[in-house]
Structure formats: structure tokens, C-alpha cells
PDB file of C-alpha atoms (C1' of nucleotides) in Angstrom:
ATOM      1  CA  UNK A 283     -50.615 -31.195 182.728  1.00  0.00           C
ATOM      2  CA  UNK A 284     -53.984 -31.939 183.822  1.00  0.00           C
ATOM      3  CA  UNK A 285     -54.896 -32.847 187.254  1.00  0.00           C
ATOM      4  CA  UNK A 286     -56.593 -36.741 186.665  1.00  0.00           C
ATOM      5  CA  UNK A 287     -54.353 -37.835 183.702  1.00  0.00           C
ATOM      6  CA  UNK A 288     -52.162 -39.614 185.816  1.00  0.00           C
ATOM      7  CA  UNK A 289     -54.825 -41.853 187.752  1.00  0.00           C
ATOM      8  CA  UNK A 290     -56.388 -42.921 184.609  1.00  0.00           C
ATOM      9  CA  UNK A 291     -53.894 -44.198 181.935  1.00  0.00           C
ATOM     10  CA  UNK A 292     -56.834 -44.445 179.103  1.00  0.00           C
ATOM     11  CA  UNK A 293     -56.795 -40.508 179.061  1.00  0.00           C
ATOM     12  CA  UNK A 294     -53.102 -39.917 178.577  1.00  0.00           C
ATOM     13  CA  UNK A 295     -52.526 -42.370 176.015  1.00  0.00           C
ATOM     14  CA  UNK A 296     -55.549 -42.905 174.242  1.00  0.00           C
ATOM     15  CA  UNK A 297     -56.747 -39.375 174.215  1.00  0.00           C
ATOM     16  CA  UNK A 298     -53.683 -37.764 173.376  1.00  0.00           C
ATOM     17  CA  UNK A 299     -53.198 -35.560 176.778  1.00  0.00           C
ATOM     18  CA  UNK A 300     -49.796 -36.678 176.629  1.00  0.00           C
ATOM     19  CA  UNK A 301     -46.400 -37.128 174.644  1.00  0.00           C
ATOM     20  CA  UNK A 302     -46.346 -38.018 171.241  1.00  0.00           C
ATOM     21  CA  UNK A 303     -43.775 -40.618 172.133  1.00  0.00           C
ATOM     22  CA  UNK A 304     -45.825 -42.296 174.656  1.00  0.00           C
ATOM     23  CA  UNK A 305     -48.821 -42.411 172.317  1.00  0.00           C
ATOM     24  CA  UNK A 306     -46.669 -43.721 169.358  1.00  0.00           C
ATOM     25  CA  UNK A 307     -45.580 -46.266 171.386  1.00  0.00           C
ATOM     26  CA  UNK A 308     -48.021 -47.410 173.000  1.00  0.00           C
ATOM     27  CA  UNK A 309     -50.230 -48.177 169.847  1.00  0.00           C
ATOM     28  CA  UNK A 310     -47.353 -50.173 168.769  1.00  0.00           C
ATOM     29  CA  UNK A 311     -47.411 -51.842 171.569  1.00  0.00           C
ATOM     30  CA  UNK A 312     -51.415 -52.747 171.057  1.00  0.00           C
ATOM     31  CA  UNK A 313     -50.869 -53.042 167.444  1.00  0.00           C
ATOM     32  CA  UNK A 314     -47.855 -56.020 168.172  1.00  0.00           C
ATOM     33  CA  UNK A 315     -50.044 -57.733 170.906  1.00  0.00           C
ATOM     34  CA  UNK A 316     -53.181 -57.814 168.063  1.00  0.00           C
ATOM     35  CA  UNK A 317     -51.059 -59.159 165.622  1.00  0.00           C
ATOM     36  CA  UNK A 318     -51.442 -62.899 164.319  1.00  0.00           C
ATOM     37  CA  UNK A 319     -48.242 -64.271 165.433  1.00  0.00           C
ATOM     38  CA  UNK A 320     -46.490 -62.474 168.305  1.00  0.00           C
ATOM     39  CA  UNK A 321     -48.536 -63.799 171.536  1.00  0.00           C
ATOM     40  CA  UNK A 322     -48.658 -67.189 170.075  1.00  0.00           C
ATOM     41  CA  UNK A 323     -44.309 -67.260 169.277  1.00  0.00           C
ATOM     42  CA  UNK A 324     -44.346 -65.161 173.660  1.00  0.00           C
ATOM     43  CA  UNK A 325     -46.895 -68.319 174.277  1.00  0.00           C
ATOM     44  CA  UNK A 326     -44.309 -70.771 173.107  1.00  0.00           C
ATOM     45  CA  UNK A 327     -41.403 -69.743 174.879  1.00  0.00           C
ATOM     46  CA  UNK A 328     -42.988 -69.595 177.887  1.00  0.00           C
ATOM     47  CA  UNK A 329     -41.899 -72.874 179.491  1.00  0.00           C
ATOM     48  CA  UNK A 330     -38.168 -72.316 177.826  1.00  0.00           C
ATOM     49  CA  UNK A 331     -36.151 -71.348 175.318  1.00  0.00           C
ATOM     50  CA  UNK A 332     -36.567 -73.422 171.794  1.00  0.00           C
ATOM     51  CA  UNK A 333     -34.850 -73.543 168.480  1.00  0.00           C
ATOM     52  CA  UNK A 334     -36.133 -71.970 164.803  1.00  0.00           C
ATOM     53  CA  UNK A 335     -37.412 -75.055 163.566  1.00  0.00           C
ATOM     54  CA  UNK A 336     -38.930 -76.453 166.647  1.00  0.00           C
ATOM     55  CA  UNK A 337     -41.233 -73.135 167.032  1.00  0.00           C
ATOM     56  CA  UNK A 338     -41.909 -73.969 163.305  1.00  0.00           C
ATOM     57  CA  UNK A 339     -42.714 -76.806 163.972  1.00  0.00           C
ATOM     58  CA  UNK A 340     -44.782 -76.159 166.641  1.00  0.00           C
ATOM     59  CA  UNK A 341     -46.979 -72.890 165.898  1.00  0.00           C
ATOM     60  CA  UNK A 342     -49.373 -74.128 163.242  1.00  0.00           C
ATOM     61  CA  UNK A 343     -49.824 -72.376 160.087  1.00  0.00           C
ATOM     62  CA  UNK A 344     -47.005 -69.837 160.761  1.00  0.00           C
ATOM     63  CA  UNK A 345     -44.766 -69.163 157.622  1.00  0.00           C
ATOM     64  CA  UNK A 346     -40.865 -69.336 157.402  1.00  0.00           C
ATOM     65  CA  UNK A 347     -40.817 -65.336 156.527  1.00  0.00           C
ATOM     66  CA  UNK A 348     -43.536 -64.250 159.147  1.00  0.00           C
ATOM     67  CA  UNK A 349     -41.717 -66.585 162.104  1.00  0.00           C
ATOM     68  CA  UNK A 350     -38.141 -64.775 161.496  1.00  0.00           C
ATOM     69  CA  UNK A 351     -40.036 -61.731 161.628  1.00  0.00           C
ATOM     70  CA  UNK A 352     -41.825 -61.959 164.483  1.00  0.00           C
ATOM     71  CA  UNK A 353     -38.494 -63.284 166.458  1.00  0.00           C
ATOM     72  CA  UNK A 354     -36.628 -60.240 165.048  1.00  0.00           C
ATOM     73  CA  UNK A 355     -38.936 -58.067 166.535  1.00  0.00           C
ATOM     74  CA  UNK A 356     -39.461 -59.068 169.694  1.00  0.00           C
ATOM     75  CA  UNK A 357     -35.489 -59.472 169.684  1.00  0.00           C
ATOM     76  CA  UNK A 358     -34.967 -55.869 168.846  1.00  0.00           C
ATOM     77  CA  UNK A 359     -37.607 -54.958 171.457  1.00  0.00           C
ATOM     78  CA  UNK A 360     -35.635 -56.965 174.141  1.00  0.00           C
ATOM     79  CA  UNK A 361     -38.162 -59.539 174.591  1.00  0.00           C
ATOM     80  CA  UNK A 362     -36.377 -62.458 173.781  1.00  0.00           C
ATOM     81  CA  UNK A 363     -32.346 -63.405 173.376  1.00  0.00           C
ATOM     82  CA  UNK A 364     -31.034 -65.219 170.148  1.00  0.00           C
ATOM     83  CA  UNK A 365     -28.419 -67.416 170.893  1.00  0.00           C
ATOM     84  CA  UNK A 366     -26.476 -68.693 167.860  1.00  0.00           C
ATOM     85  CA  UNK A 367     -24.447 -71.922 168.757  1.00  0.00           C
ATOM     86  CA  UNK A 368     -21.171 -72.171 166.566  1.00  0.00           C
ATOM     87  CA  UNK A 369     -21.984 -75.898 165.085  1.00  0.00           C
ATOM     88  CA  UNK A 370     -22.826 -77.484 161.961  1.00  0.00           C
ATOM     89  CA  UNK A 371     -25.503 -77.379 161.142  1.00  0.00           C
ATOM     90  CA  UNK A 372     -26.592 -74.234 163.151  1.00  0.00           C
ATOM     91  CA  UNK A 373     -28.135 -74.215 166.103  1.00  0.00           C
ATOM     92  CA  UNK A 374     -30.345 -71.107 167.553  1.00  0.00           C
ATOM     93  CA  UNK A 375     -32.078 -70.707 170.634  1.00  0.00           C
ATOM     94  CA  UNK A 376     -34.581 -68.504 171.421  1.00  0.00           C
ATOM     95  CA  UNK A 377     -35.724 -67.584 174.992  1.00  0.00           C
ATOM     96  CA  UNK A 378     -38.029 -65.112 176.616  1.00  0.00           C
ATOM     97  CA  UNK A 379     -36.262 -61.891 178.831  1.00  0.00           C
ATOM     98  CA  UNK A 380     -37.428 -60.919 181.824  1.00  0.00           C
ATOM     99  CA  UNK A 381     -38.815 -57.870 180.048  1.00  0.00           C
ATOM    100  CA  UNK A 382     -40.260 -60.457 177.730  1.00  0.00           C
ATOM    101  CA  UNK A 383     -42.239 -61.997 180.612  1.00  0.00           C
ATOM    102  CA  UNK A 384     -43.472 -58.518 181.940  1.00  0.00           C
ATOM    103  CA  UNK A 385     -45.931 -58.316 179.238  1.00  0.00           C
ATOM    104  CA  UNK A 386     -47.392 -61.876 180.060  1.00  0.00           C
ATOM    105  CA  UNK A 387     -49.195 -60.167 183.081  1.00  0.00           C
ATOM    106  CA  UNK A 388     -51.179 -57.233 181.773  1.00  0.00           C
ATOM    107  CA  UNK A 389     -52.124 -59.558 178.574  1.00  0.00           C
ATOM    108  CA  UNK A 390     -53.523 -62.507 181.151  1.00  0.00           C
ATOM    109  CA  UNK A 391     -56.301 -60.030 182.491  1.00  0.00           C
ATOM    110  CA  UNK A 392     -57.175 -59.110 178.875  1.00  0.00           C
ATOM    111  CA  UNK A 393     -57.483 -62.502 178.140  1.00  0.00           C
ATOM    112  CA  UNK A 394     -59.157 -63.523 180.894  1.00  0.00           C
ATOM    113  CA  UNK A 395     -61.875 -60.351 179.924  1.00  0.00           C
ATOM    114  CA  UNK A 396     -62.320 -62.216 176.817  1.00  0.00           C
ATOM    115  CA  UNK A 397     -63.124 -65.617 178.364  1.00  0.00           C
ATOM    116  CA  UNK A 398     -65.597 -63.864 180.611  1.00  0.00           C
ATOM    117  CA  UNK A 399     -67.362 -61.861 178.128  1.00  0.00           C
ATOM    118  CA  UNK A 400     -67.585 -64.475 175.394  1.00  0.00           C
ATOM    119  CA  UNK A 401     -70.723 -65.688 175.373  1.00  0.00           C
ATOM    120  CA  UNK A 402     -72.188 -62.120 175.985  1.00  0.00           C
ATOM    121  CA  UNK A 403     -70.831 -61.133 173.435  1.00  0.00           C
ATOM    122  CA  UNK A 404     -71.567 -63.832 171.152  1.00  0.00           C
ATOM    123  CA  UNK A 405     -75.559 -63.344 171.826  1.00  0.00           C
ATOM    124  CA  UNK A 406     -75.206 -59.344 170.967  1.00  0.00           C
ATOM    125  CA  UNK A 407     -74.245 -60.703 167.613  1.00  0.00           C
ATOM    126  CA  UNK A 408     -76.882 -63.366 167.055  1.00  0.00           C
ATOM    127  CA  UNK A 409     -79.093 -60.496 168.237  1.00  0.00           C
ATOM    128  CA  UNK A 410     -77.987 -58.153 165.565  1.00  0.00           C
ATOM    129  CA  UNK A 411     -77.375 -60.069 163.207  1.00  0.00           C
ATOM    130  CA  UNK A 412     -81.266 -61.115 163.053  1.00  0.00           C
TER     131      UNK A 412
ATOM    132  CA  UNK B 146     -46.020 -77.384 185.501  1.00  0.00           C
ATOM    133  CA  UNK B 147     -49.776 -78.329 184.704  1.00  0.00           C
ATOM    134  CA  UNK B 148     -51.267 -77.702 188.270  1.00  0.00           C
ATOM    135  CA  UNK B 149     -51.426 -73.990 187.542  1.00  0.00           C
ATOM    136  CA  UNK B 150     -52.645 -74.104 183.985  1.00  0.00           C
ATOM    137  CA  UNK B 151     -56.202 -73.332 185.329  1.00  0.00           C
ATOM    138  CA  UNK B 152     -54.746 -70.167 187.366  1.00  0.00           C
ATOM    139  CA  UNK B 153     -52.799 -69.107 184.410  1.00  0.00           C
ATOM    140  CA  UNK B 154     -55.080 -67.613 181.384  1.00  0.00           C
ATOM    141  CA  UNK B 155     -52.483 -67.748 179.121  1.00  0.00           C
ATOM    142  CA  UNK B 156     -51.784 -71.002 178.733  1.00  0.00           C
ATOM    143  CA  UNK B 157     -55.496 -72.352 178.075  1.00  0.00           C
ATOM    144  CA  UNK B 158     -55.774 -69.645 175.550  1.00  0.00           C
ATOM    145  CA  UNK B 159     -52.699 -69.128 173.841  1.00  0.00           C
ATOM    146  CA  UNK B 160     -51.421 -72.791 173.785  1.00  0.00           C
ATOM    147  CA  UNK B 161     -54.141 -74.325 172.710  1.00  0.00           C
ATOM    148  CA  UNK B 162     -55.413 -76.111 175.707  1.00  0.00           C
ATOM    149  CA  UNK B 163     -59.042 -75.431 175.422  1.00  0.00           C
ATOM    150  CA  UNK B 164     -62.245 -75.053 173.090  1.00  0.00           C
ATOM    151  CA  UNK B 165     -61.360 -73.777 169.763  1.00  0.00           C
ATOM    152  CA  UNK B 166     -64.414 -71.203 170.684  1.00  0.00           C
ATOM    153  CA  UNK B 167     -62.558 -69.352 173.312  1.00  0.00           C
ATOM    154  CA  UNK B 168     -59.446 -69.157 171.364  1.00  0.00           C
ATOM    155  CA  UNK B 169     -60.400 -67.876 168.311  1.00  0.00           C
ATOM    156  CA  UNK B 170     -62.645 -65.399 170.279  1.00  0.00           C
ATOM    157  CA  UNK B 171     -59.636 -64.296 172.164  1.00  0.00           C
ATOM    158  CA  UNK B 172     -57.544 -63.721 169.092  1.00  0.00           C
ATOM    159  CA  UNK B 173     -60.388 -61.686 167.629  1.00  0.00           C
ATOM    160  CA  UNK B 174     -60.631 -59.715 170.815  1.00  0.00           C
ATOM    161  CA  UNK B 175     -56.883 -59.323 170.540  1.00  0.00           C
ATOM    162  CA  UNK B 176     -56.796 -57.969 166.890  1.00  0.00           C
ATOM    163  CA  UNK B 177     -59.891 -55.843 167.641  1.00  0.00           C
ATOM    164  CA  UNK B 178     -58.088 -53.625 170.529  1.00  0.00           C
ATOM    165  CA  UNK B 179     -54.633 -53.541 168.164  1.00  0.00           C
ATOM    166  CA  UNK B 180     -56.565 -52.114 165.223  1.00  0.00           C
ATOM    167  CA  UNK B 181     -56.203 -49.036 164.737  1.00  0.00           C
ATOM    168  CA  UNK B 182     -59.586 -47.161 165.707  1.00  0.00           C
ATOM    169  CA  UNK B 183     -61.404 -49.201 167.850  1.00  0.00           C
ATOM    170  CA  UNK B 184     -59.567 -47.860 171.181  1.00  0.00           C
ATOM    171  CA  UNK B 185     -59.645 -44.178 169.578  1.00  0.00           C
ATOM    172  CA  UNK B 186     -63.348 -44.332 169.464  1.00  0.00           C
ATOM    173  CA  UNK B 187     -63.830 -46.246 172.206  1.00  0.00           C
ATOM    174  CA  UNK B 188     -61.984 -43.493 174.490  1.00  0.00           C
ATOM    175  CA  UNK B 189     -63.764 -41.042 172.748  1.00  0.00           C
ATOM    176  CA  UNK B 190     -67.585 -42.136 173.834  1.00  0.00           C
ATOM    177  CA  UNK B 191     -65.982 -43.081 177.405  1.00  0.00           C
ATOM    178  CA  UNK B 192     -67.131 -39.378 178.697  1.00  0.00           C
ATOM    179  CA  UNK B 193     -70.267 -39.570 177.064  1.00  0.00           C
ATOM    180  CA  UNK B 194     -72.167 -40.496 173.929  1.00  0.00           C
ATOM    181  CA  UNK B 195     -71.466 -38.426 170.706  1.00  0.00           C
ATOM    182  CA  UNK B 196     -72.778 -38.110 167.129  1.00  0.00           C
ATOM    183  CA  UNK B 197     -71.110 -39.382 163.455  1.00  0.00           C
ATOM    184  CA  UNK B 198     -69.834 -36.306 162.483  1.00  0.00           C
ATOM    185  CA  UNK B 199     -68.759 -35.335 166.060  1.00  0.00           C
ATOM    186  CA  UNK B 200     -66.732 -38.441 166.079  1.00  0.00           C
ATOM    187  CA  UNK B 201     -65.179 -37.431 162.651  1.00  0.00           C
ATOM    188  CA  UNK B 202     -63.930 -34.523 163.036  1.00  0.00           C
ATOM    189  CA  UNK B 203     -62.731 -35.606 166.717  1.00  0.00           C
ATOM    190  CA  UNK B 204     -60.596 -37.994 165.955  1.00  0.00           C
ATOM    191  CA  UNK B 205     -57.558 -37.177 163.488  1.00  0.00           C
ATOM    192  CA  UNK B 206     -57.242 -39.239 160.454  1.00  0.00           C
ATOM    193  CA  UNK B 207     -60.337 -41.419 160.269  1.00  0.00           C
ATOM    194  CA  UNK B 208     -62.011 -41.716 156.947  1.00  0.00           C
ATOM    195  CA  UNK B 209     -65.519 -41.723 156.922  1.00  0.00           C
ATOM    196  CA  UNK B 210     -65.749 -45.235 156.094  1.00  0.00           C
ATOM    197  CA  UNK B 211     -63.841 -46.866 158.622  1.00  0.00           C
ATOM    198  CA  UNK B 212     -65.303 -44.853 161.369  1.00  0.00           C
ATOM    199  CA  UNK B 213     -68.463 -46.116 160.139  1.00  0.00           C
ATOM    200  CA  UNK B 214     -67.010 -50.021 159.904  1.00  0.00           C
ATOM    201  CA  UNK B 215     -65.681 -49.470 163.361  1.00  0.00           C
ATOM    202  CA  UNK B 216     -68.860 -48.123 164.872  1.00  0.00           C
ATOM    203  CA  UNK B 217     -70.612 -50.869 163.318  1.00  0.00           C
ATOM    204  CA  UNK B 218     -68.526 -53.874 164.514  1.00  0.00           C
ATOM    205  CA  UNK B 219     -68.937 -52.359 168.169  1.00  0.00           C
ATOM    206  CA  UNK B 220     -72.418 -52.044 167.761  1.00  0.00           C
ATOM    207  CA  UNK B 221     -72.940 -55.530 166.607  1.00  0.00           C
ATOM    208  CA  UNK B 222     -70.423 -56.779 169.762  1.00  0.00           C
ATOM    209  CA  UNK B 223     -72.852 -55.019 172.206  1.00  0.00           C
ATOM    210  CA  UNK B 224     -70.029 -52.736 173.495  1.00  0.00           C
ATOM    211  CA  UNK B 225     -71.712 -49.571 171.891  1.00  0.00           C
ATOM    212  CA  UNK B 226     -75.629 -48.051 171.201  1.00  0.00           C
ATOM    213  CA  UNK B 227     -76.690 -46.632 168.260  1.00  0.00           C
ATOM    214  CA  UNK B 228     -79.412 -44.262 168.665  1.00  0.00           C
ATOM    215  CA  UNK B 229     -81.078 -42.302 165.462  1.00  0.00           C
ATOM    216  CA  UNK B 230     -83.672 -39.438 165.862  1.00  0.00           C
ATOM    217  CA  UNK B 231     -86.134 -39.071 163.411  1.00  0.00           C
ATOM    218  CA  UNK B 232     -85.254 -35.928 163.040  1.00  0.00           C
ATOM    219  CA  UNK B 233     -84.661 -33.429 159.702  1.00  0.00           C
ATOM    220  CA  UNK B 234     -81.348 -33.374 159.313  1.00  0.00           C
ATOM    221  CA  UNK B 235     -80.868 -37.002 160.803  1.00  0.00           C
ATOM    222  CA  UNK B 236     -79.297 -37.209 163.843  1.00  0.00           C
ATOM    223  CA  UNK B 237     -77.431 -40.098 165.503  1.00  0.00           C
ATOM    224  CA  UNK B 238     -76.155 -40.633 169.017  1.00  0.00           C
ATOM    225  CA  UNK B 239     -73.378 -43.046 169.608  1.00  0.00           C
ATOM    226  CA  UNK B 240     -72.324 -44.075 172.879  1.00  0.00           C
ATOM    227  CA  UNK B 241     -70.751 -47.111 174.981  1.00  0.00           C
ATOM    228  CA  UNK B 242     -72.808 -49.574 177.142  1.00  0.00           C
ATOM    229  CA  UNK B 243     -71.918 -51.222 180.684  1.00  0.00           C
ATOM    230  CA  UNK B 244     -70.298 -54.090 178.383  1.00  0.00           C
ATOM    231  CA  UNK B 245     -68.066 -51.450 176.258  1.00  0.00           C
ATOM    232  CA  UNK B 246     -66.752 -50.167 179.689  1.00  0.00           C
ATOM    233  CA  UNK B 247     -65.376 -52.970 181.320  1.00  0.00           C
ATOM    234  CA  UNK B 248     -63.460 -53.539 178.116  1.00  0.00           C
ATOM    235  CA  UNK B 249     -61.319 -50.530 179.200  1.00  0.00           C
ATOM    236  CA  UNK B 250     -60.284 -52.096 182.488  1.00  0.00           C
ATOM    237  CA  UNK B 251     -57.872 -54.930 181.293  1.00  0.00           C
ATOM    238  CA  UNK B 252     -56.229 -52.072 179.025  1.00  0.00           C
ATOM    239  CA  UNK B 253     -55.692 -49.914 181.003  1.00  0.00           C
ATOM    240  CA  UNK B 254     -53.241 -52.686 182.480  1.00  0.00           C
ATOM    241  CA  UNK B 255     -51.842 -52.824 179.440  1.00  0.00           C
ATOM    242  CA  UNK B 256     -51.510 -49.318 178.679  1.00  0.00           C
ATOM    243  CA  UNK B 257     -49.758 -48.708 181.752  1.00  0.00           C
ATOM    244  CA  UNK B 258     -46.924 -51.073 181.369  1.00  0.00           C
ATOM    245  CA  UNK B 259     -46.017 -49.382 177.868  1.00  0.00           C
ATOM    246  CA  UNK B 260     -45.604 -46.223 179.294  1.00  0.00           C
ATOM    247  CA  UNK B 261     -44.067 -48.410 182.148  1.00  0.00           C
ATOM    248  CA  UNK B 262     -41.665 -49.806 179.667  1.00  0.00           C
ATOM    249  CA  UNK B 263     -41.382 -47.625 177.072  1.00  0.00           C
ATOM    250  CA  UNK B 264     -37.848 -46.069 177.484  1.00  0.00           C
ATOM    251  CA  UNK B 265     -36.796 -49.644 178.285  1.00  0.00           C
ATOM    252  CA  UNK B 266     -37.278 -50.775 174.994  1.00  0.00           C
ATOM    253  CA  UNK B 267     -36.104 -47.967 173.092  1.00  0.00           C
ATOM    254  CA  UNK B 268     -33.247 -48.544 174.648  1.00  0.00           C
ATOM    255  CA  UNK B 269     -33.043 -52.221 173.340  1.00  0.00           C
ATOM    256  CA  UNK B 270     -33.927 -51.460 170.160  1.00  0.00           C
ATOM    257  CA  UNK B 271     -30.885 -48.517 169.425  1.00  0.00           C
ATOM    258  CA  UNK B 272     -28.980 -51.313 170.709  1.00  0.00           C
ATOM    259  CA  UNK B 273     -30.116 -53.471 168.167  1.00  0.00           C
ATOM    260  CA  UNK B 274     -29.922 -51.419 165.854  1.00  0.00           C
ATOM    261  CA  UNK B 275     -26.426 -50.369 166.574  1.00  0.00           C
TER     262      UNK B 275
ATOM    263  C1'  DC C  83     -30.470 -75.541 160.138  1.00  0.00           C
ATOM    264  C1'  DT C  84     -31.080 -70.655 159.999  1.00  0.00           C
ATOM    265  C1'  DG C  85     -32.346 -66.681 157.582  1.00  0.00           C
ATOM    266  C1'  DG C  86     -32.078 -63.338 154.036  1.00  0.00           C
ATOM    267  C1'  DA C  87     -34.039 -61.688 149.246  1.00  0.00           C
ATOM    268  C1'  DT C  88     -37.403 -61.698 145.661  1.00  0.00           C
ATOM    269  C1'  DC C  89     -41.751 -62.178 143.487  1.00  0.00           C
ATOM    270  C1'  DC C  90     -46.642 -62.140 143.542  1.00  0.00           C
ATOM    271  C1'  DT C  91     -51.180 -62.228 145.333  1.00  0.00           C
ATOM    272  C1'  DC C  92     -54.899 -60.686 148.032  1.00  0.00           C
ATOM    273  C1'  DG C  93     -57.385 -57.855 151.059  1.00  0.00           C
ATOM    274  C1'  DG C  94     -57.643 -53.580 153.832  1.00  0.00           C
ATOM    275  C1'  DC C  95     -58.441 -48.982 153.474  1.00  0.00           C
ATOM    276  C1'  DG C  96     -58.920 -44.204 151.463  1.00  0.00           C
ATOM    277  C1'  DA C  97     -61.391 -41.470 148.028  1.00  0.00           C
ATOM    278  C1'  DT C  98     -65.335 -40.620 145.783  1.00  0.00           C
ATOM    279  C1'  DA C  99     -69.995 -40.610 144.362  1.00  0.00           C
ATOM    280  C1'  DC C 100     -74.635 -41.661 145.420  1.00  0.00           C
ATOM    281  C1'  DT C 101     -79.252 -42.460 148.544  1.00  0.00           C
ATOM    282  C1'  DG C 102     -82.602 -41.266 152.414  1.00  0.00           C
TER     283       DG C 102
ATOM    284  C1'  DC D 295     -76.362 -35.561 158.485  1.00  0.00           C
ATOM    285  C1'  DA D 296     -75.673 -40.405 158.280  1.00  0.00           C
ATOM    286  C1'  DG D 297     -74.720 -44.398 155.666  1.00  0.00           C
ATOM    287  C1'  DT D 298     -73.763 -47.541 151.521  1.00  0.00           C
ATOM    288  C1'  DA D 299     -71.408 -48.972 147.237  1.00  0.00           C
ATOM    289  C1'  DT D 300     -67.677 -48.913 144.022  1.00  0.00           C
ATOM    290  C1'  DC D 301     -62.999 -48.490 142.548  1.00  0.00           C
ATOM    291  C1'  DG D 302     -58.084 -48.373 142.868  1.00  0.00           C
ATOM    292  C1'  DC D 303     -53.931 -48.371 145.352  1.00  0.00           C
ATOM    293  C1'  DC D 304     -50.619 -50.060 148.471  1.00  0.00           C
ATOM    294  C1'  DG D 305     -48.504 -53.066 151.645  1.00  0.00           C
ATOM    295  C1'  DA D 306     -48.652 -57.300 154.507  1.00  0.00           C
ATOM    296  C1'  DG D 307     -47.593 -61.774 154.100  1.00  0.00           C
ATOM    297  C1'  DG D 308     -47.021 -66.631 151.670  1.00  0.00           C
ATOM    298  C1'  DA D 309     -44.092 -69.312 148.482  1.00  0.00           C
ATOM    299  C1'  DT D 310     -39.834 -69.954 146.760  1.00  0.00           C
ATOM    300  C1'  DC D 311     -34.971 -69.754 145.964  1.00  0.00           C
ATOM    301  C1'  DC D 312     -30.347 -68.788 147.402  1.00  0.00           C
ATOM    302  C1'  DA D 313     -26.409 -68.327 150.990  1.00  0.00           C
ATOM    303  C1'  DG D 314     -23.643 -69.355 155.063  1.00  0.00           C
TER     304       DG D 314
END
DNA sequence: CTGGATCCTCGGCGATACTG
DNA sequence: CAGTATCGCCGAGGATCCAG
């Protein structure tokens, strides 16, 4: 390969100097972080794990359909564990992996960019907006 | 428990603990860098600026328009320049300002742990799927 | 309670045609 | 060459109903 496409991961991935695989998957991987519901459901399991309704519940706005969705994902992905309790009625627990809490770290300083830059950003808008 | 919820960006943004400003901002910020241009023509101005058509024949897929909606929406964030000649033909010189670079920090975190954890998941997911 | 299946709407995006 | 406007399609996602 090329000499700097190791130091800088921006050229491998983003720039296509690099497996198709890794590309693939690492837009997915961006594409699942921007989505509306993923962070918040990671967000919510942080502290513990937590039952269907109680996430529900507790992420406003979220619908029935997108909420299973979201958990089967991340499920597939290994980022959480379903944990179906053999009662009536049901009971399922969901609760953040390890792997799960891997991707808490990288998306912190992203977020953190965000807080920083807010207000910067906000005035380029004002600005052309006019 | 709450001491480190000022240490930890996460939980301010994500759960909810803060101004309804910086959340929203963050989730914009969020959707912006999983869409699926912005980073493509972000990378592509990172090694210097570069003109429309440049851009669109550079980067594999685009349509005209959304290159042009993507452009735009950087411009109007600050994180890119838009510079036209008065020239015959027209000419016009993209490329990314001070602002638009440190964007590429806090994903490059990011980038690196999906190629970091990449074959990790795969391998969760033909389990899943199994 | 959990979660699949179905229907239906709405908005994103590509294609195309048109201006400066 | 660069950019806008219009149209039409397709799929993501909400609402709802059914099953275990």
C-alpha cells in the first residue's frame, strides 16, 4: 500500500486507499451512529440493562417498530444481549456488551467537538443566512 | 454516579441533561457526518481546495444535486469556502477552512475503532444470523 | 409484555431541463 | 461551468393489528 495510509485513518477509509470491506463498513458504522435512535437506545443502557417497555417508556418520541429495530441491530452487531426471562407475561432485558461500550469512547470526543464548536458554528449560519 | 456527569460528554448530551440547544445541535452534527456525502467531500478538499466539476467526477456516485446541497450546507456551517472567479466559463474553488479541519479529528477516532472492530462484529452478526 | 407483519404516508434523492 | 427548479420514484418509518 501506500506509505502514510496507516498514520492517518481519514485516507484509508474515507478515500478509498483501502479494502472495500473496511470502507463498507465503516460508513455503516457512521451511518448507525447518525441515525435518530441508536445513540439515544446506547445512551439508555448505559447505567444498566432495562426492559422493552421501560426504554419505551423512557426515549421520547421513539415508535414501537423503530425501538425493536434499533435493539435488533445493535443485537446482531454484538452491542447489546437480549435476555428473554421465561414468565408470564414476558420479561426482556436488554444490556450493553463490552463491545457495546467501546463505541461510547470515540463518540464522547465527537460530541464533545460539537459542544465546542456550537456557537461558531451557529454565527457562520446567521452570517450566511443574511 | 452523578459526580462524573460533567467529565462524561455523553451523558449531558445524549440523556438529556442539558440545554435543548446543545442537544439538538449534537444530533444534527451526528446525522451530518452519517450522511452519506458530507465525509466523502469533506476528505476530498482535505489536500486542497477543488472545483464543482472536479468534485463530481471525483467522487463515485454523487448526483449533481446533492453534491451541490452538500457543498452548500458546509458552506453555510463555516466548515468550507466558496470562491467564484469572474471568469468566462465560470469557475469555482471549493475548499475547507481551519473550522472544517478540526471536524476530522474526533473522526478519525471513530474511524479507527471500525476498522478496530470490524471483524469483531462480523463475527457477531453470522452468529446472529445463524 | 414483547415483537412480528401489514399498510400507508411523506420526504429524500436522482434525473432532467433550464438560466447566467 | 456552476447552479436552480421541477417531477417522480422509492424506501424509511409511524400506526395499527395480530400472535405467543
Amino acid at each position: 500500500m501506500t506509505q502514510d495510509t496507516a498514520t492517518n485513518p481519514l485516507d484509508p477509509v474515507i478515500l478509498g486507499h483501502c479494502a472495500a470491506e473496511e470502507r463498507t463498513f465503516t460508513r455503516e458504522m457512521l451511518t448507525r451512529v447518525g441515525d435518530r435512535w441508536t445513540l439515544v437506545v446506547v445512551a439508555q443502557l448505559r447505567d444498566g440493562p432495562a426492559r422493552f417497555t421501560e426504554l419505551l417508556t423512557r426515549i421520547e418520541g421513539i415508535s414501537h417498530r423503530m425501538l425493536t429495530q434499533t435493539l435488533r441491530c445493535l443485537q446482531r452487531d454484538g452491542m447489546l444481549t437480549r435476555t428473554a426471562y421465561a414468565e408470564v407475561p414476558p420479561r426482556v432485558e436488554y444490556a450493553l456488551t463490552p463491545l457495546g461500550r467501546t463505541l461510547l469512547e470515540p463518540l464522547a470526543a465527537l460530541i464533545q467537538w460539537s459542544n465546542t464548536h456550537r456557537e461558531e458554528v451557529a454565527a457562520h449560519r446567521d452570517d450566511f443566512d443574511r
